[in-house]
Coordinates of C-alpha atoms (C1' of nucleotides) in Angstrom, one line a residue:
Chain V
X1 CA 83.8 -19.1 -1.6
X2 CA 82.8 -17.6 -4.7
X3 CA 86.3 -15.5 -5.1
X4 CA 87.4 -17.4 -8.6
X5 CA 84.1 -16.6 -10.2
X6 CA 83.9 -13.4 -8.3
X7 CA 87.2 -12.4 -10.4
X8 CA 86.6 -14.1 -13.3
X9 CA 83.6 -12.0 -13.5
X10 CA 85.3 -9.1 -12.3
X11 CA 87.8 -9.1 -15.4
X12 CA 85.1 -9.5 -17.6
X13 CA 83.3 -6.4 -16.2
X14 CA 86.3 -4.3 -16.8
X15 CA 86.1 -4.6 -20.4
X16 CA 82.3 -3.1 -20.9
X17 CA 81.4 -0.2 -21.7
X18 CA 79.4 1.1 -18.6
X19 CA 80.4 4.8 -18.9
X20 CA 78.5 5.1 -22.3
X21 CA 75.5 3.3 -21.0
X22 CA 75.5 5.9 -18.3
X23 CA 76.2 8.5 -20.9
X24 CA 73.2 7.1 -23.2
X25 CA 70.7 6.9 -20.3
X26 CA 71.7 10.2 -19.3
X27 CA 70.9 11.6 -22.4
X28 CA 68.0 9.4 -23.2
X29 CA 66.3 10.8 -19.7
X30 CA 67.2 14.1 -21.2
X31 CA 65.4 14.1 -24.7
X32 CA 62.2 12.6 -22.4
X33 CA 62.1 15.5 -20.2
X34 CA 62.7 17.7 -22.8
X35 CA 60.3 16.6 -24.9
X36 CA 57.9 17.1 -22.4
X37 CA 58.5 20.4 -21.0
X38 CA 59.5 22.5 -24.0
X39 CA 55.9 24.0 -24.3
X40 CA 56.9 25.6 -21.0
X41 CA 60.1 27.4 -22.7
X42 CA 62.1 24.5 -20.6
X43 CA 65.2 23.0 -20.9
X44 CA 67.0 20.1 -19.1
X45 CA 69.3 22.7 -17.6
X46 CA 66.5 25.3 -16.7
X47 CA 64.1 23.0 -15.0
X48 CA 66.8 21.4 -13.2
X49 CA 67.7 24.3 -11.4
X50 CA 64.2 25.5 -10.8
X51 CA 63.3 21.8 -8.8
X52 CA 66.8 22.1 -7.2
X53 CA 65.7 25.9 -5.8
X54 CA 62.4 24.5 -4.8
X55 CA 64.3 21.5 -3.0
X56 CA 66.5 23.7 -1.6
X57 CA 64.4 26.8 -0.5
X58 CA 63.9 30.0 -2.2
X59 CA 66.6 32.7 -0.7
X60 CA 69.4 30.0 -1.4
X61 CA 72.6 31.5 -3.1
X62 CA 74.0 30.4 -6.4
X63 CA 77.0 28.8 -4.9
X64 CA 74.7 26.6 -2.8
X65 CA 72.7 25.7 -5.7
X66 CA 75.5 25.0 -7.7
X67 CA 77.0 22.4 -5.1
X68 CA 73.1 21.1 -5.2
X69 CA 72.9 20.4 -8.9
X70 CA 76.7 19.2 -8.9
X71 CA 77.6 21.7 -11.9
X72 CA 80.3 24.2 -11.7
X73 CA 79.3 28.2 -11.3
X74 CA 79.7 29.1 -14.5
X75 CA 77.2 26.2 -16.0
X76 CA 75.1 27.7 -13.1
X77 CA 75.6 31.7 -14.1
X78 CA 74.1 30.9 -18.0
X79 CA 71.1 29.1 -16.8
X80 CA 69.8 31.3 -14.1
X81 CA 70.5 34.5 -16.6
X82 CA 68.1 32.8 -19.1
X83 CA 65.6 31.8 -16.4
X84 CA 65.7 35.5 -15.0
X85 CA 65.6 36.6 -18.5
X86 CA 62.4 34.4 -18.9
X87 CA 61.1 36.0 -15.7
X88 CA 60.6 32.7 -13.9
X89 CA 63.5 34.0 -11.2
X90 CA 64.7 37.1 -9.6
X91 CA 68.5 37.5 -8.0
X92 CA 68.0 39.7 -4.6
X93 CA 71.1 41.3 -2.9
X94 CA 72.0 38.7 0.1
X95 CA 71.7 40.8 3.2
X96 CA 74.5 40.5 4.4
X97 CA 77.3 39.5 1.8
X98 CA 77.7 41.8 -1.3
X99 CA 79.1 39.7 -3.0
X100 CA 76.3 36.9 -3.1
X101 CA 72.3 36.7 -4.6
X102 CA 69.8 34.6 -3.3
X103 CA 67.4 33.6 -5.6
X104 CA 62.9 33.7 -5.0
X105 CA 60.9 32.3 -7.6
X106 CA 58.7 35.2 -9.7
X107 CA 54.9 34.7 -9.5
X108 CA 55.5 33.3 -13.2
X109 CA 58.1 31.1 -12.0
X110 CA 56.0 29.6 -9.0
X111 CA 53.4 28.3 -11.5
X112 CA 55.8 27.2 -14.1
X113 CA 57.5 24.9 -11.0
X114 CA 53.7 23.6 -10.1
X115 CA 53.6 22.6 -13.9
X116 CA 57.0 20.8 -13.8
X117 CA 56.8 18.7 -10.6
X118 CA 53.9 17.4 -12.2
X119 CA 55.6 16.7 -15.3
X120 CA 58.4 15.0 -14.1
X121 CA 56.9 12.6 -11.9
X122 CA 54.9 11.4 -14.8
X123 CA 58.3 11.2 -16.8
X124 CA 60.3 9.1 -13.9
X125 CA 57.0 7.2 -13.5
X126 CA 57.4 6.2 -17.0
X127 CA 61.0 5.3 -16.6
X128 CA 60.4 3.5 -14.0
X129 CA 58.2 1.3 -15.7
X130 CA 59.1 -2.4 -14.8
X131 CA 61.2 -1.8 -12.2
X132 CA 61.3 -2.8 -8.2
X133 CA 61.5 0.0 -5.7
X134 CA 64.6 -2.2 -4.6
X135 CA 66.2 -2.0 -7.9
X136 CA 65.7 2.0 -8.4
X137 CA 66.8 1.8 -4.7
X138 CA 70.0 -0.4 -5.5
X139 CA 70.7 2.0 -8.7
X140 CA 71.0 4.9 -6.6
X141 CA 73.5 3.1 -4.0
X142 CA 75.5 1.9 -6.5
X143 CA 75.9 5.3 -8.8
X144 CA 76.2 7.0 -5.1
X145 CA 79.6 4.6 -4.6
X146 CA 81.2 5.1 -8.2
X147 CA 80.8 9.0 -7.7
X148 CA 82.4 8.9 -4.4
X149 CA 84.9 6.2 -6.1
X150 CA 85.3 8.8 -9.1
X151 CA 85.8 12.1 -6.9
X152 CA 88.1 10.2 -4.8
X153 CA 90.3 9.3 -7.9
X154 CA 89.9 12.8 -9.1
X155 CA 91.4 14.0 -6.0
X156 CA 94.1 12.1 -6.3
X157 CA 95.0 14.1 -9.4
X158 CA 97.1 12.0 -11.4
X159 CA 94.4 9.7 -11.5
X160 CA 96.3 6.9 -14.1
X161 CA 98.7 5.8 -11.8
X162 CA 96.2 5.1 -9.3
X163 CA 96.3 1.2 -9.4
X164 CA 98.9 -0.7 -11.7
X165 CA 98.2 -4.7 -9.6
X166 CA 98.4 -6.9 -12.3
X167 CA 94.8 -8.5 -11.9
Chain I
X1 CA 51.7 -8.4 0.0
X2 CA 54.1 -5.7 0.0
X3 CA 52.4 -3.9 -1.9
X4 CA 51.4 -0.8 0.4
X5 CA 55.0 -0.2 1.2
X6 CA 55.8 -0.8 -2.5
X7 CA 53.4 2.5 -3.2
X8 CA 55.1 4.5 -0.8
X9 CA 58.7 3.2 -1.8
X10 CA 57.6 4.1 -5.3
X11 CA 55.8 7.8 -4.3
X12 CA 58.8 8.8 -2.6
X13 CA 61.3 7.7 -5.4
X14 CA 59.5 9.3 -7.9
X15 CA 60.4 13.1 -6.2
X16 CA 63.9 11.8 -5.9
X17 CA 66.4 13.3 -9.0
X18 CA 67.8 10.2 -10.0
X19 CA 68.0 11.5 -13.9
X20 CA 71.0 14.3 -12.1
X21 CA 73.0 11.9 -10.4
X22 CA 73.3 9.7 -13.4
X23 CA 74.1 13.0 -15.2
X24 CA 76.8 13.7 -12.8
X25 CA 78.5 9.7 -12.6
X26 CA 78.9 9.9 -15.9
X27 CA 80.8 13.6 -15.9
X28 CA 82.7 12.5 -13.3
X29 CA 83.5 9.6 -15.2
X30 CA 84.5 11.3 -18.3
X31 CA 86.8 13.4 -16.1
X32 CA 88.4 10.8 -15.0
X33 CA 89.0 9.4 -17.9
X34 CA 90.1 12.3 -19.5
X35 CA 92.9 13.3 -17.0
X36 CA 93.8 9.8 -17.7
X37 CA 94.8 10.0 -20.9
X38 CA 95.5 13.6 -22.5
X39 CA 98.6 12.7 -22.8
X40 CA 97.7 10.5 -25.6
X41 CA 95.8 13.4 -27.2
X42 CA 92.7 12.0 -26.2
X43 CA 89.4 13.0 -24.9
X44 CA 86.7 11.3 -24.3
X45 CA 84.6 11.2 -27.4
X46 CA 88.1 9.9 -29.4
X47 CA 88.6 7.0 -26.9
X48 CA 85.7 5.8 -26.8
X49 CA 85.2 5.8 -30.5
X50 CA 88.8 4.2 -30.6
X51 CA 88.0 1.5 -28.0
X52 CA 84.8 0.7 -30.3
X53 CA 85.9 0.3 -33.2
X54 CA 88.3 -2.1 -32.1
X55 CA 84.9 -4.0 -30.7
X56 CA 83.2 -4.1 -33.6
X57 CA 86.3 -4.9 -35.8
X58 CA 88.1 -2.8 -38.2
X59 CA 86.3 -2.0 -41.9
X60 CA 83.3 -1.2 -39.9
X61 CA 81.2 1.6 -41.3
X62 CA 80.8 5.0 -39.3
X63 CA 77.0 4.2 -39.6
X64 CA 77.7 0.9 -37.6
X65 CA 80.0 2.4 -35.3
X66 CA 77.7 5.3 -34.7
X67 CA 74.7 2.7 -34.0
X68 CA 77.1 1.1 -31.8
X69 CA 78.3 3.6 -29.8
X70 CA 74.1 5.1 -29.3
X71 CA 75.1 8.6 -30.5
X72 CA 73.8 10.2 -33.9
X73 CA 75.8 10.6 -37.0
X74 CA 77.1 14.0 -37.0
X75 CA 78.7 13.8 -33.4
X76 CA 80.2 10.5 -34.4
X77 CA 81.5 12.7 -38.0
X78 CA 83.2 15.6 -36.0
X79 CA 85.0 13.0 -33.4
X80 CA 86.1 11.0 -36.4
X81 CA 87.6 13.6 -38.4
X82 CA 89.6 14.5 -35.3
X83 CA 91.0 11.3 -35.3
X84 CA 91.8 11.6 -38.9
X85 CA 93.8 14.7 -38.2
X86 CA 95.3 13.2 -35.7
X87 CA 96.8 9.9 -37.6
X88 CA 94.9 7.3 -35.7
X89 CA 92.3 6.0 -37.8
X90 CA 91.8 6.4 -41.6
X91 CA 88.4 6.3 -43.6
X92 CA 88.6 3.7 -46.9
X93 CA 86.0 3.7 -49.6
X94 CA 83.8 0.8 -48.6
X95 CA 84.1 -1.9 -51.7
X96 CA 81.0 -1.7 -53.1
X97 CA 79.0 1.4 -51.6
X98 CA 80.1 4.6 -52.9
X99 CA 78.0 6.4 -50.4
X100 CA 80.3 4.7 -47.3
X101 CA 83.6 5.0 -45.5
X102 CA 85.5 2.2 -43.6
X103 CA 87.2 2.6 -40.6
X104 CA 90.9 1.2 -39.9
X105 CA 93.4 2.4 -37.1
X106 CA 97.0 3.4 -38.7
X107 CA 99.7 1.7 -36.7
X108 CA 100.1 4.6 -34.7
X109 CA 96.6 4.2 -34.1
X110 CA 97.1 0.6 -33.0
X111 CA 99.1 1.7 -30.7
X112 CA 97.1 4.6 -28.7
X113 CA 94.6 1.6 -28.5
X114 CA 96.6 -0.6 -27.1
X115 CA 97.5 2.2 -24.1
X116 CA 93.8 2.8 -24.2
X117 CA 92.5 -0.5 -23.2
X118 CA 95.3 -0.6 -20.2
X119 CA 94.3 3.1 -18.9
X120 CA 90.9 2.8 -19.2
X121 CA 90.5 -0.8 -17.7
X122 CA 92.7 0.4 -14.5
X123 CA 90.0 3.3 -14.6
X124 CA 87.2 0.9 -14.4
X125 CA 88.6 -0.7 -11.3
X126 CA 89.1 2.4 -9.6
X127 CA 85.7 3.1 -10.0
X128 CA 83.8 -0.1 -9.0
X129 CA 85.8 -0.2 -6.3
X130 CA 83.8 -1.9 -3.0
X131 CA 81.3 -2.9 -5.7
X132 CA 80.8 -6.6 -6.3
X133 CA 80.3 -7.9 -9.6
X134 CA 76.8 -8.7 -8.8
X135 CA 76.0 -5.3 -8.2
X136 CA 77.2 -4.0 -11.1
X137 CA 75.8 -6.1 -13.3
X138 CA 72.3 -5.1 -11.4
X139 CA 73.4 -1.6 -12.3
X140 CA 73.8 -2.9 -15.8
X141 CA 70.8 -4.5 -16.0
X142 CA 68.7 -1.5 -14.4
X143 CA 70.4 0.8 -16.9
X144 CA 69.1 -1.5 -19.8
X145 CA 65.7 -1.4 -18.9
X146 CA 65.7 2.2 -18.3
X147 CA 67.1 2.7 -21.4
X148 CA 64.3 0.6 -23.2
X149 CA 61.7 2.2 -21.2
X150 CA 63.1 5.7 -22.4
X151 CA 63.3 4.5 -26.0
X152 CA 59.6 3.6 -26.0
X153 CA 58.6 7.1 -24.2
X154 CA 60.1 9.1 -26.8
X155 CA 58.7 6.8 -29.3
X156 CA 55.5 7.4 -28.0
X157 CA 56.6 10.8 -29.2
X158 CA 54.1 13.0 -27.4
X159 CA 55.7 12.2 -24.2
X160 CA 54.5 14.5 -21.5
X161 CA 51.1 12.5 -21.9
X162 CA 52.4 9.6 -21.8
X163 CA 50.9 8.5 -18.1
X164 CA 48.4 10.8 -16.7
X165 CA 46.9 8.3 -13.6
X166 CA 47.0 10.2 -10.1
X167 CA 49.3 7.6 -8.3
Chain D
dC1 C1' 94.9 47.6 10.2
dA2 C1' 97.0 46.9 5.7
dA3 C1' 98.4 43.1 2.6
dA4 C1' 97.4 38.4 1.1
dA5 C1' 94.3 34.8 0.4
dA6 C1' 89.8 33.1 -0.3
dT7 C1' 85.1 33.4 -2.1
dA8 C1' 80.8 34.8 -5.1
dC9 C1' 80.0 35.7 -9.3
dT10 C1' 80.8 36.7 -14.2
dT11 C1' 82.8 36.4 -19.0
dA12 C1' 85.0 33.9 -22.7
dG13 C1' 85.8 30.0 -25.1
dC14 C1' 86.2 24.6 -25.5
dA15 C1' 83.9 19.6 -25.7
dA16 C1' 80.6 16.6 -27.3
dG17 C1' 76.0 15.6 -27.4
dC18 C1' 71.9 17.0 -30.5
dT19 C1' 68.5 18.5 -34.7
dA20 C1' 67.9 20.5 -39.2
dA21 C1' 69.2 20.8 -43.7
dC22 C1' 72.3 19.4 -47.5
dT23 C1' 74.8 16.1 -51.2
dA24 C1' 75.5 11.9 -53.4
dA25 C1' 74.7 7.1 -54.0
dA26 C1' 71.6 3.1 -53.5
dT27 C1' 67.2 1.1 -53.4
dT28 C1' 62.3 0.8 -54.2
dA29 C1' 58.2 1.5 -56.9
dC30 C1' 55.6 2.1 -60.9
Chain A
dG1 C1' 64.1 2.3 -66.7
dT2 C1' 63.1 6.5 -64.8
dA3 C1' 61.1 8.8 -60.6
dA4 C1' 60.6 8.7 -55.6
dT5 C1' 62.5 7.2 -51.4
dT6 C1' 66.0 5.9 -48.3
dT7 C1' 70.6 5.8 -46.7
dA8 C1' 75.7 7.4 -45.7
dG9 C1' 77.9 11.1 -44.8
dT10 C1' 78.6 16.1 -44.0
dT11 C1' 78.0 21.0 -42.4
dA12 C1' 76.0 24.5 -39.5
dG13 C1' 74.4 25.9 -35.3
dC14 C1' 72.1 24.9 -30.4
dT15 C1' 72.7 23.1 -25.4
dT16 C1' 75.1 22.5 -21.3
dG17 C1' 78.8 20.7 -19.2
dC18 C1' 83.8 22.4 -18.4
dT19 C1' 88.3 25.3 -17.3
dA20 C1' 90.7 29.7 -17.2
dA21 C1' 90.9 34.2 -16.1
dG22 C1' 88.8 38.6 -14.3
dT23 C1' 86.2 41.7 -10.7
dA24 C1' 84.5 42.8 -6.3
dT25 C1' 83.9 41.6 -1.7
dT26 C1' 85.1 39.1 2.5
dT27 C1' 88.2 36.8 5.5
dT28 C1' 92.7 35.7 7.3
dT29 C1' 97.2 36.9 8.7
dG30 C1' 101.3 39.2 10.0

DNA sequence: CAAAAATACTTAGCAAGCTAACTAAATTAC
DNA sequence: GTAATTTAGTTAGCTTGCTAAGTATTTTTG
């Protein structure tokens, strides 16, 4: 019923920006955090993968937390040196597989991850300001769809030939 | 009178790391994008400030294409001199501000953009695939207001005590 | 069971955002 | 009308994502 305005709409939507809005959120939710947890000797990158260990379960290896966080190994390999060098980690052996580590939180490291659940929470809470459960609810549906729209379209490799209908 | 489920909903969404997955849509967008068009020489800081300029209109300043595009001067400076270099745009002395550059595309600038708007609009409908316009202009809208709340956080500079209820 | 392929991790270097600190011109203030 | 402030742009260097390429195991395969 609605299909001419639905495409009418739909043309219009392909000329904005929506990428660099994501981009800019992204980045905006970054400084916050940041902001907030640099007394902690935290960055986005480090606290990240400290909550994603915790969500995960300490003994987890890197290649697990890595598909977790959505980040390649090597993004993965710099932060957890800098959080083992800040003694909030420790890389053990994995008991059966040389060629792995599972990673435990350090004493130091369980109390800096009390300090940052905390912290966070208040941060979303402020994000979140304004905004339905729904609509946080809808935002996640909706990014959820693009990235499985976007890895689909990346799997298909050369991604510009991917639809040429006139519209 | 929803309000009890409302708490919950909103408890439960604050342990949820929404900040990540908009972190990773937008990679995944710039990925896609990117293996879109390197042939053209382009990545995605270049189209993007290609595709904006042509928004806001040629003989725009790099102050008013930085505030346009959200990101701070010196990124905007590096990506621009690129573009230089690569005989897309060129920077003119602004008429009466000696301090200020205006933008223009050279014609082989004009037409990169033109094979920009194509690609990157066949992108975008790749990627809201099985969305409907409605919901991606809820995404927009949700976006915005994060943004805004963001804006005000870090305005509020000392963010980490921004909200300190026990919710 | 030895050779080939895959996997866990690392190292090196690129991309594009940022802040801090600088110059030169314009504006404001006294 | 000069001095102080603001603004446009740049340069230098950090962060954190990436890919490419290398090592050491593990698994698969002939």
């Amino acid at each position: 019923m609605t299909d001419i305005t639905n495409l009418t709409e739909m043309k219009a939507m392909l000329k904005v920006p929506l990428g660099n809005q994501i981009g800019r959120v992204h980045r905006l939710w970054r400084s916050a955090i940041t902001a907030a947890v640099q007394s902690l000797d935290m960055t986005e990158s480090r606290w990240t993968a400290m909550l994603h260990l915790k969500m995960l379960g300490e003994g987890a290896t890197q290649q697990a937390l890595a598909q977790e966080l959505g980040i390649e190994m090597p993004s993965l390999t710099r932060t957890l040196g800098q959080l083992v060098e800040l003694n909030m980690l420790e890389r053990r052996p994995h008991p059966t597989d040389k060629r792995a580590h599972c990673l435990y939180f350090t004493p130091a490291g369980q109390q800096t991850l009390t300090k940052l659940i905390e912290c966070t929470m208040q941060i979303r809470q402020a994000l979140y300001r304004d905004l339905t459960p729904a609509a946080v609810q809808q935002l996640m549906q909706t990014l959820d769809l693009m990235e499985r729209n976007a890895r689909t379209l990346l799997a298909t490799t050369s991604a510009a030939t991917a639809v040429e209908d006139s519209l």
